[in-house]
């Protein structure tokens, strides 16, 4: 059975995909991605980020080819069409759990950020509850509201890049030399470690049916990916030239350590403002993932999406509270990063091949009949 277009009231213009992709990639990982990449690739860590960005562009190209063959279907529907009701539903359930896990990882890392820098005594469950309430309120408004929040988040937080001028004044540019000293293996390891930070563009597989003018979707998507990659490279370079290698290897939240030296006559602790505004940066991430996860319940079991959303919001609060120490959170991040590597960067190739094979069989059956 062929899926029709979503209702026009739920569709949005393709240029907004720039903000969807950018905001879903730029999240809590931006606060401290530098150390884990630097551990692998050293002062050539920015090269690893460029490699990860190119990999993301190629993966999105494959995703778009798959989606153009199924323009009115999201990933859940494509799975059912390819693998049947049972196996398709099973794979959809795994994807739904992945989306929920992504929201939990983002939420718990932001809560830890707030606990580390501002409110060390505040319980995890309380901050997680506040986030869950905001997520639920936004997702209940529908996909257009969530896309609108992506746009507003970009407008309200992009100016934070300007304050990175302050650490540049103390830069030691020789920290970047010699260029390309890291081996291909080390650069590759750095690129793999970037996976947890650069993911987010896989949400395209769920929002694409809601795009009004799909023939123009490619440019804003790739521009969003390019903007994200440039942002990560710039911040990585600034971090390398500001910190000494030993300092960087000991700094967990490098981006917020850069904000510590920002002082205005009317504001001394700028990092407090940055951490508060960071919630606007992660909210689009959380809302998109929770929207996609709750959409999965509707697709698999034909239940109402809002009830799934309430259940997932409760699960986010409970599961986030189970991770208490930095070691546990690091383990959670590492394991999720490994899983996301296969789901986001590997599986789209398998899916595209399966779609092509399925279409070829259908054409042959049509000729024979």
Tab-separated table of C-alpha atoms in Angstrom:
chain	number	residue	atom	x	y	z
A	1	UNK	CA	0.000	0.000	0.000
A	2	UNK	CA	1.512	3.290	-1.077
A	3	UNK	CA	1.732	6.079	1.473
A	4	UNK	CA	0.285	9.456	0.610
A	5	UNK	CA	1.636	12.891	1.380
A	6	UNK	CA	1.289	14.051	4.988
A	7	UNK	CA	-1.381	16.713	5.580
A	8	UNK	CA	-0.300	20.126	4.294
A	9	UNK	CA	-0.689	21.627	7.758
A	10	UNK	CA	2.192	19.404	8.932
A	11	UNK	CA	4.596	20.161	6.079
A	12	UNK	CA	7.388	22.748	6.091
A	13	UNK	CA	9.658	24.384	3.531
A	14	UNK	CA	12.878	22.656	2.512
A	15	UNK	CA	15.142	25.598	3.481
A	16	UNK	CA	14.324	24.885	7.138
A	17	UNK	CA	16.229	21.605	6.803
A	18	UNK	CA	19.407	23.664	7.223
A	19	UNK	CA	18.355	24.529	10.779
A	20	UNK	CA	17.048	21.016	11.487
A	21	UNK	CA	20.354	19.415	10.499
A	22	UNK	CA	22.548	22.056	12.143
A	23	UNK	CA	20.663	22.095	15.438
A	24	UNK	CA	20.374	18.318	15.626
A	25	UNK	CA	24.136	17.954	15.179
A	26	UNK	CA	25.240	20.779	17.459
A	27	UNK	CA	24.365	19.648	20.940
A	28	UNK	CA	25.882	18.716	24.250
A	29	UNK	CA	28.839	17.050	22.495
A	30	UNK	CA	30.114	20.480	21.457
A	31	UNK	CA	30.845	21.256	25.095
A	32	UNK	CA	33.697	18.756	25.431
A	33	UNK	CA	34.437	16.833	22.250
A	34	UNK	CA	37.983	18.223	21.922
A	35	UNK	CA	39.744	16.038	24.481
A	36	UNK	CA	38.667	12.648	23.087
A	37	UNK	CA	39.652	13.635	19.540
A	38	UNK	CA	42.957	15.144	20.688
A	39	UNK	CA	43.832	11.943	22.572
A	40	UNK	CA	43.810	10.058	19.260
A	41	UNK	CA	45.004	12.543	16.645
A	42	UNK	CA	46.969	15.108	18.659
A	43	UNK	CA	47.241	18.598	17.143
A	44	UNK	CA	45.932	17.185	13.851
A	45	UNK	CA	42.550	16.568	15.505
A	46	UNK	CA	40.975	19.175	13.217
A	47	UNK	CA	41.869	16.943	10.247
A	48	UNK	CA	39.928	14.070	11.833
A	49	UNK	CA	36.914	16.373	12.130
A	50	UNK	CA	37.186	17.292	8.437
A	51	UNK	CA	37.300	13.581	7.584
A	52	UNK	CA	34.221	12.929	9.725
A	53	UNK	CA	32.438	15.800	7.982
A	54	UNK	CA	33.186	14.367	4.532
A	55	UNK	CA	31.970	10.961	5.710
A	56	UNK	CA	28.747	12.575	6.935
A	57	UNK	CA	28.183	14.274	3.552
A	58	UNK	CA	28.610	10.961	1.717
A	59	UNK	CA	26.257	9.192	4.143
A	60	UNK	CA	23.603	11.887	3.714
A	61	UNK	CA	23.943	11.545	-0.066
A	62	UNK	CA	23.083	7.846	0.272
A	63	UNK	CA	20.195	8.658	2.615
A	64	UNK	CA	18.770	11.126	0.104
A	65	UNK	CA	18.972	8.581	-2.713
A	66	UNK	CA	17.006	6.124	-0.576
A	67	UNK	CA	14.428	8.719	0.406
A	68	UNK	CA	13.908	9.910	-3.174
A	69	UNK	CA	12.926	6.376	-4.086
A	70	UNK	CA	10.346	6.530	-1.263
A	71	UNK	CA	9.478	10.255	-1.116
A	72	UNK	CA	6.356	9.938	1.047
A	73	UNK	CA	7.661	7.338	3.498
A	74	UNK	CA	9.735	7.728	6.610
A	75	UNK	CA	12.234	5.102	7.750
A	76	UNK	CA	9.617	3.166	9.726
A	77	UNK	CA	7.443	2.760	6.635
A	78	UNK	CA	10.401	1.884	4.426
A	79	UNK	CA	11.340	-0.904	6.819
A	80	UNK	CA	7.830	-2.375	6.737
A	81	UNK	CA	7.781	-2.219	2.964
A	82	UNK	CA	11.193	-3.904	2.668
A	83	UNK	CA	11.170	-6.525	5.400
A	84	UNK	CA	7.495	-7.167	6.012
A	85	UNK	CA	5.343	-6.505	9.036
A	86	UNK	CA	7.188	-8.705	11.547
A	87	UNK	CA	10.868	-8.152	10.692
A	88	UNK	CA	10.195	-4.556	9.689
A	89	UNK	CA	8.477	-3.969	13.022
A	90	UNK	CA	11.426	-5.537	14.840
A	91	UNK	CA	13.952	-3.267	13.127
A	92	UNK	CA	11.668	-0.302	13.743
A	93	UNK	CA	11.584	-1.149	17.437
A	94	UNK	CA	15.391	-1.158	17.526
A	95	UNK	CA	15.497	2.224	15.787
A	96	UNK	CA	12.896	3.573	18.177
A	97	UNK	CA	15.039	2.471	21.135
A	98	UNK	CA	18.057	4.122	19.506
A	99	UNK	CA	16.185	7.428	19.264
A	100	UNK	CA	15.110	7.179	22.897
A	101	UNK	CA	18.665	6.301	23.963
A	102	UNK	CA	19.986	9.342	22.073
A	103	UNK	CA	17.606	11.600	24.003
A	104	UNK	CA	18.678	10.013	27.304
A	105	UNK	CA	22.392	10.445	26.501
A	106	UNK	CA	21.954	14.109	25.574
A	107	UNK	CA	19.787	14.797	28.613
A	108	UNK	CA	22.138	13.102	31.108
A	109	UNK	CA	25.223	14.841	29.731
A	110	UNK	CA	23.574	18.249	29.969
A	111	UNK	CA	22.422	17.552	33.520
A	112	UNK	CA	25.999	16.623	34.432
A	113	UNK	CA	27.197	19.853	32.833
A	114	UNK	CA	24.826	21.889	35.006
A	115	UNK	CA	25.768	19.905	38.121
A	116	UNK	CA	29.491	20.351	37.470
A	117	UNK	CA	29.487	24.070	36.728
A	118	UNK	CA	26.525	25.638	38.517
A	119	UNK	CA	24.441	23.459	40.875
A	120	UNK	CA	26.515	20.528	42.202
A	121	UNK	CA	23.921	19.544	44.825
A	122	UNK	CA	20.824	19.521	42.630
A	123	UNK	CA	19.449	15.975	42.081
A	124	UNK	CA	19.569	14.457	38.611
A	125	UNK	CA	15.903	13.524	38.621
A	126	UNK	CA	14.826	17.133	39.180
A	127	UNK	CA	16.745	18.571	36.220
A	128	UNK	CA	15.715	15.611	34.063
A	129	UNK	CA	12.080	16.271	34.960
A	130	UNK	CA	12.347	19.908	33.867
A	131	UNK	CA	13.837	18.823	30.542
A	132	UNK	CA	11.205	16.107	30.082
A	133	UNK	CA	8.415	18.624	30.638
A	134	UNK	CA	9.861	21.012	28.042
A	135	UNK	CA	10.361	18.173	25.554
A	136	UNK	CA	6.808	16.919	26.006
A	137	UNK	CA	5.331	20.385	25.647
A	138	UNK	CA	7.231	21.009	22.416
A	139	UNK	CA	6.608	17.621	20.778
A	140	UNK	CA	2.881	17.764	21.526
A	141	UNK	CA	2.761	20.808	19.244
A	142	UNK	CA	3.749	18.660	16.262
A	143	UNK	CA	6.641	18.512	13.828
A	144	UNK	CA	6.231	22.101	12.605
A	145	UNK	CA	6.585	23.414	16.150
A	146	UNK	CA	9.734	21.347	16.657
A	147	UNK	CA	11.188	22.611	13.374
A	148	UNK	CA	10.323	26.161	14.441
A	149	UNK	CA	12.205	25.611	17.699
A	150	UNK	CA	15.237	24.512	15.653
A	151	UNK	CA	15.081	27.822	13.786
A	152	UNK	CA	14.641	29.919	16.932
A	153	UNK	CA	17.434	28.054	18.734
A	154	UNK	CA	19.824	28.853	15.886
A	155	UNK	CA	18.918	32.554	15.885
A	156	UNK	CA	19.158	32.889	19.671
A	157	UNK	CA	22.450	31.050	20.218
A	158	UNK	CA	24.618	31.469	17.096
A	159	UNK	CA	26.070	34.686	18.538
A	160	UNK	CA	27.951	32.603	21.127
A	161	UNK	CA	30.566	31.966	18.427
A	162	UNK	CA	31.579	35.632	18.624
A	163	UNK	CA	32.850	35.322	22.201
A	164	UNK	CA	35.479	32.826	21.041
A	165	UNK	CA	37.419	35.908	19.978
A	166	UNK	CA	38.572	36.239	23.609
A	167	UNK	CA	40.698	33.038	23.737
A	168	UNK	CA	42.112	33.748	20.254
A	169	UNK	CA	43.930	36.760	21.757
A	170	UNK	CA	46.018	34.319	23.823
A	171	UNK	CA	46.557	31.803	21.038
A	172	UNK	CA	49.871	30.020	20.515
A	173	UNK	CA	49.622	29.135	16.823
A	174	UNK	CA	52.751	26.980	16.882
A	175	UNK	CA	50.652	24.344	18.685
A	176	UNK	CA	49.255	23.430	15.249
A	177	UNK	CA	52.661	22.592	13.793
A	178	UNK	CA	53.781	20.385	12.213
A	179	UNK	CA	50.626	19.740	10.198
A	180	UNK	CA	49.733	16.118	9.336
A	181	UNK	CA	52.129	14.654	11.878
A	182	UNK	CA	49.507	12.093	12.961
A	183	UNK	CA	49.368	8.803	11.079
A	184	UNK	CA	46.396	7.733	8.975
A	185	UNK	CA	45.488	5.246	11.706
A	186	UNK	CA	45.481	7.984	14.380
A	187	UNK	CA	43.438	10.304	12.172
A	188	UNK	CA	40.974	7.467	11.562
A	189	UNK	CA	40.663	6.799	15.288
A	190	UNK	CA	39.979	10.490	15.862
A	191	UNK	CA	37.333	10.414	13.129
A	192	UNK	CA	35.617	7.422	14.769
A	193	UNK	CA	35.633	9.188	18.138
A	194	UNK	CA	33.887	12.115	16.459
A	195	UNK	CA	30.875	9.902	15.682
A	196	UNK	CA	29.004	10.658	18.934
A	197	UNK	CA	29.448	14.395	18.386
A	198	UNK	CA	28.595	14.650	14.694
A	199	UNK	CA	25.529	12.377	14.615
A	200	UNK	CA	22.075	13.910	14.421
A	201	UNK	CA	21.606	14.144	10.670
A	202	UNK	CA	19.927	10.700	10.716
A	203	UNK	CA	16.758	12.541	11.764
A	204	UNK	CA	16.461	13.329	8.057
A	205	UNK	CA	15.091	9.797	7.541
A	206	UNK	CA	12.066	10.714	9.659
A	207	UNK	CA	11.338	14.334	8.730
A	208	UNK	CA	11.818	14.039	4.946
A	209	UNK	CA	8.164	13.121	4.169
A	210	UNK	CA	7.102	16.398	5.808
A	211	UNK	CA	9.241	18.549	3.488
A	212	UNK	CA	7.085	20.511	1.059
A	213	UNK	CA	9.446	21.071	-1.896
A	214	UNK	CA	11.612	17.956	-1.757
A	215	UNK	CA	13.405	18.672	-5.031
A	216	UNK	CA	15.198	21.559	-3.277
A	217	UNK	CA	16.069	19.676	-0.106
A	218	UNK	CA	19.613	18.610	-0.977
A	219	UNK	CA	21.288	22.033	-0.798
A	220	UNK	CA	20.066	23.129	2.674
A	221	UNK	CA	20.852	19.669	4.077
A	222	UNK	CA	24.446	19.695	2.839
A	223	UNK	CA	24.844	23.351	3.837
A	224	UNK	CA	23.732	22.421	7.345
A	225	UNK	CA	26.321	19.624	7.442
A	226	UNK	CA	29.019	21.972	6.134
A	227	UNK	CA	28.180	24.648	8.713
A	228	UNK	CA	28.384	22.089	11.504
A	229	UNK	CA	31.719	20.737	10.298
A	230	UNK	CA	33.203	24.241	9.961
A	231	UNK	CA	31.988	25.111	13.470
A	232	UNK	CA	33.602	22.014	14.994
A	233	UNK	CA	36.862	22.610	13.103
A	234	UNK	CA	37.039	26.262	14.211
A	235	UNK	CA	36.394	25.395	17.863
A	236	UNK	CA	38.917	22.544	17.715
A	237	UNK	CA	41.607	24.827	16.267
A	238	UNK	CA	40.936	27.530	18.869
A	239	UNK	CA	41.108	24.927	21.629
A	240	UNK	CA	44.435	23.533	20.382
A	241	UNK	CA	46.097	26.947	20.116
A	242	UNK	CA	44.773	28.120	23.497
A	243	UNK	CA	45.523	25.113	25.705
A	244	UNK	CA	48.803	23.318	26.083
A	245	UNK	CA	48.602	19.598	25.179
A	246	UNK	CA	48.729	18.530	28.846
A	247	UNK	CA	46.004	21.004	29.814
A	248	UNK	CA	43.731	19.860	27.007
A	249	UNK	CA	44.106	16.194	27.944
A	250	UNK	CA	42.964	17.058	31.491
A	251	UNK	CA	40.042	19.280	30.459
A	252	UNK	CA	36.654	17.539	30.252
A	253	UNK	CA	34.551	20.534	29.181
A	254	UNK	CA	37.017	22.393	26.965
A	255	UNK	CA	34.494	24.703	25.287
A	256	UNK	CA	33.199	26.013	28.609
A	257	UNK	CA	36.758	26.404	29.852
A	258	UNK	CA	37.237	28.753	26.896
A	259	UNK	CA	34.181	30.708	28.036
A	260	UNK	CA	35.729	31.158	31.505
A	261	UNK	CA	38.078	33.863	30.277
A	262	UNK	CA	35.219	35.892	28.774
A	263	UNK	CA	34.651	38.865	31.092
A	264	UNK	CA	32.419	41.860	30.486
A	265	UNK	CA	32.215	44.969	32.705
A	266	UNK	CA	28.681	43.960	33.694
A	267	UNK	CA	29.230	40.169	33.807
A	268	UNK	CA	32.148	38.260	35.302
A	269	UNK	CA	31.117	34.581	35.032
A	270	UNK	CA	30.032	34.345	31.401
A	271	UNK	CA	30.159	30.537	31.425
A	272	UNK	CA	27.032	30.553	33.640
A	273	UNK	CA	25.177	32.382	30.888
A	274	UNK	CA	26.559	30.010	28.255
A	275	UNK	CA	25.460	26.910	30.196
A	276	UNK	CA	21.973	28.343	30.627
A	277	UNK	CA	21.745	29.151	26.916
A	278	UNK	CA	23.053	25.675	26.115
A	279	UNK	CA	19.643	24.323	27.039
A	280	UNK	CA	18.276	26.141	23.975
A	281	UNK	CA	20.900	24.341	21.894
A	282	UNK	CA	20.065	20.833	23.131
A	283	UNK	CA	16.270	21.216	23.178
A	284	UNK	CA	15.915	20.739	19.383
A	285	UNK	CA	18.034	17.560	19.715
A	286	UNK	CA	15.853	16.209	22.483
A	287	UNK	CA	12.566	17.140	20.848
A	288	UNK	CA	13.506	15.684	17.458
A	289	UNK	CA	14.662	12.398	18.928
A	290	UNK	CA	11.635	12.076	21.204
A	291	UNK	CA	9.311	12.971	18.335
A	292	UNK	CA	10.904	10.275	16.152
A	293	UNK	CA	10.833	7.696	18.965
A	294	UNK	CA	7.175	8.324	19.832
A	295	UNK	CA	6.368	8.250	16.115
A	296	UNK	CA	7.762	4.735	16.102
A	297	UNK	CA	5.151	3.542	18.594
A	298	UNK	CA	2.448	4.933	16.341
A	299	UNK	CA	3.928	3.197	13.289
A	300	UNK	CA	4.568	-0.175	14.958
A	301	UNK	CA	1.563	-0.599	17.250
A	302	UNK	CA	-0.875	2.043	15.918
A	303	UNK	CA	-1.060	3.604	19.385
A	304	UNK	CA	-1.553	7.296	19.967
A	305	UNK	CA	1.724	9.144	19.760
A	306	UNK	CA	1.082	11.355	22.771
A	307	UNK	CA	0.774	8.368	25.130
A	308	UNK	CA	4.091	7.011	23.878
A	309	UNK	CA	5.600	10.454	24.411
A	310	UNK	CA	4.455	10.515	28.062
A	311	UNK	CA	5.905	7.043	28.629
A	312	UNK	CA	9.227	7.935	27.008
A	313	UNK	CA	9.490	11.178	28.977
A	314	UNK	CA	9.056	9.172	32.187
A	315	UNK	CA	11.684	6.662	31.016
A	316	UNK	CA	14.092	9.524	30.292
A	317	UNK	CA	13.773	10.726	33.888
A	318	UNK	CA	14.206	7.260	35.402
A	319	UNK	CA	17.064	6.026	33.216
A	320	UNK	CA	18.977	9.327	33.447
A	321	UNK	CA	18.910	9.015	37.243
A	322	UNK	CA	20.610	5.602	37.080
A	323	UNK	CA	23.888	7.127	35.823
A	324	UNK	CA	25.494	8.811	38.805
A	325	UNK	CA	29.269	8.980	38.335
A	326	UNK	CA	31.491	10.412	35.612
A	327	UNK	CA	32.799	6.899	34.864
A	328	UNK	CA	29.272	5.587	34.309
A	329	UNK	CA	28.412	8.515	32.030
A	330	UNK	CA	31.630	8.025	30.053
A	331	UNK	CA	30.815	4.332	29.613
A	332	UNK	CA	27.305	5.239	28.454
A	333	UNK	CA	28.708	7.752	25.951
A	334	UNK	CA	31.291	5.306	24.614
A	335	UNK	CA	28.785	2.487	24.156
A	336	UNK	CA	26.228	4.748	22.505
A	337	UNK	CA	28.937	6.184	20.255
A	338	UNK	CA	29.870	2.678	19.059
A	339	UNK	CA	26.242	1.790	18.346
A	340	UNK	CA	25.572	5.093	16.565
A	341	UNK	CA	28.590	4.513	14.348
A	342	UNK	CA	26.910	1.452	12.809
A	343	UNK	CA	23.357	2.816	12.804
A	344	UNK	CA	24.092	6.280	11.422
A	345	UNK	CA	27.110	5.709	9.164
A	346	UNK	CA	26.882	2.029	8.251
A	347	UNK	CA	23.258	0.953	7.974
A	348	UNK	CA	22.144	3.554	5.341
A	349	UNK	CA	24.349	1.777	2.782
A	350	UNK	CA	22.697	-1.573	3.527
A	351	UNK	CA	19.268	0.048	3.386
A	352	UNK	CA	19.955	1.655	0.009
A	353	UNK	CA	21.137	-1.658	-1.428
A	354	UNK	CA	18.013	-3.396	-0.086
A	355	UNK	CA	15.736	-0.751	-1.621
A	356	UNK	CA	17.437	-1.124	-5.014
A	357	UNK	CA	17.111	-4.924	-4.908
A	358	UNK	CA	13.457	-4.671	-3.923
A	359	UNK	CA	12.701	-2.258	-6.763
A	360	UNK	CA	14.512	-4.474	-9.265
A	361	UNK	CA	12.417	-7.491	-8.242
A	362	UNK	CA	9.239	-5.430	-8.591
A	363	UNK	CA	10.215	-4.313	-12.095
A	364	UNK	CA	10.963	-7.887	-13.123
A	365	UNK	CA	7.638	-9.096	-11.717
A	366	UNK	CA	5.876	-6.305	-13.635
A	367	UNK	CA	7.557	-7.333	-16.897
A	368	UNK	CA	6.717	-11.013	-16.372
A	369	UNK	CA	3.078	-10.252	-15.596
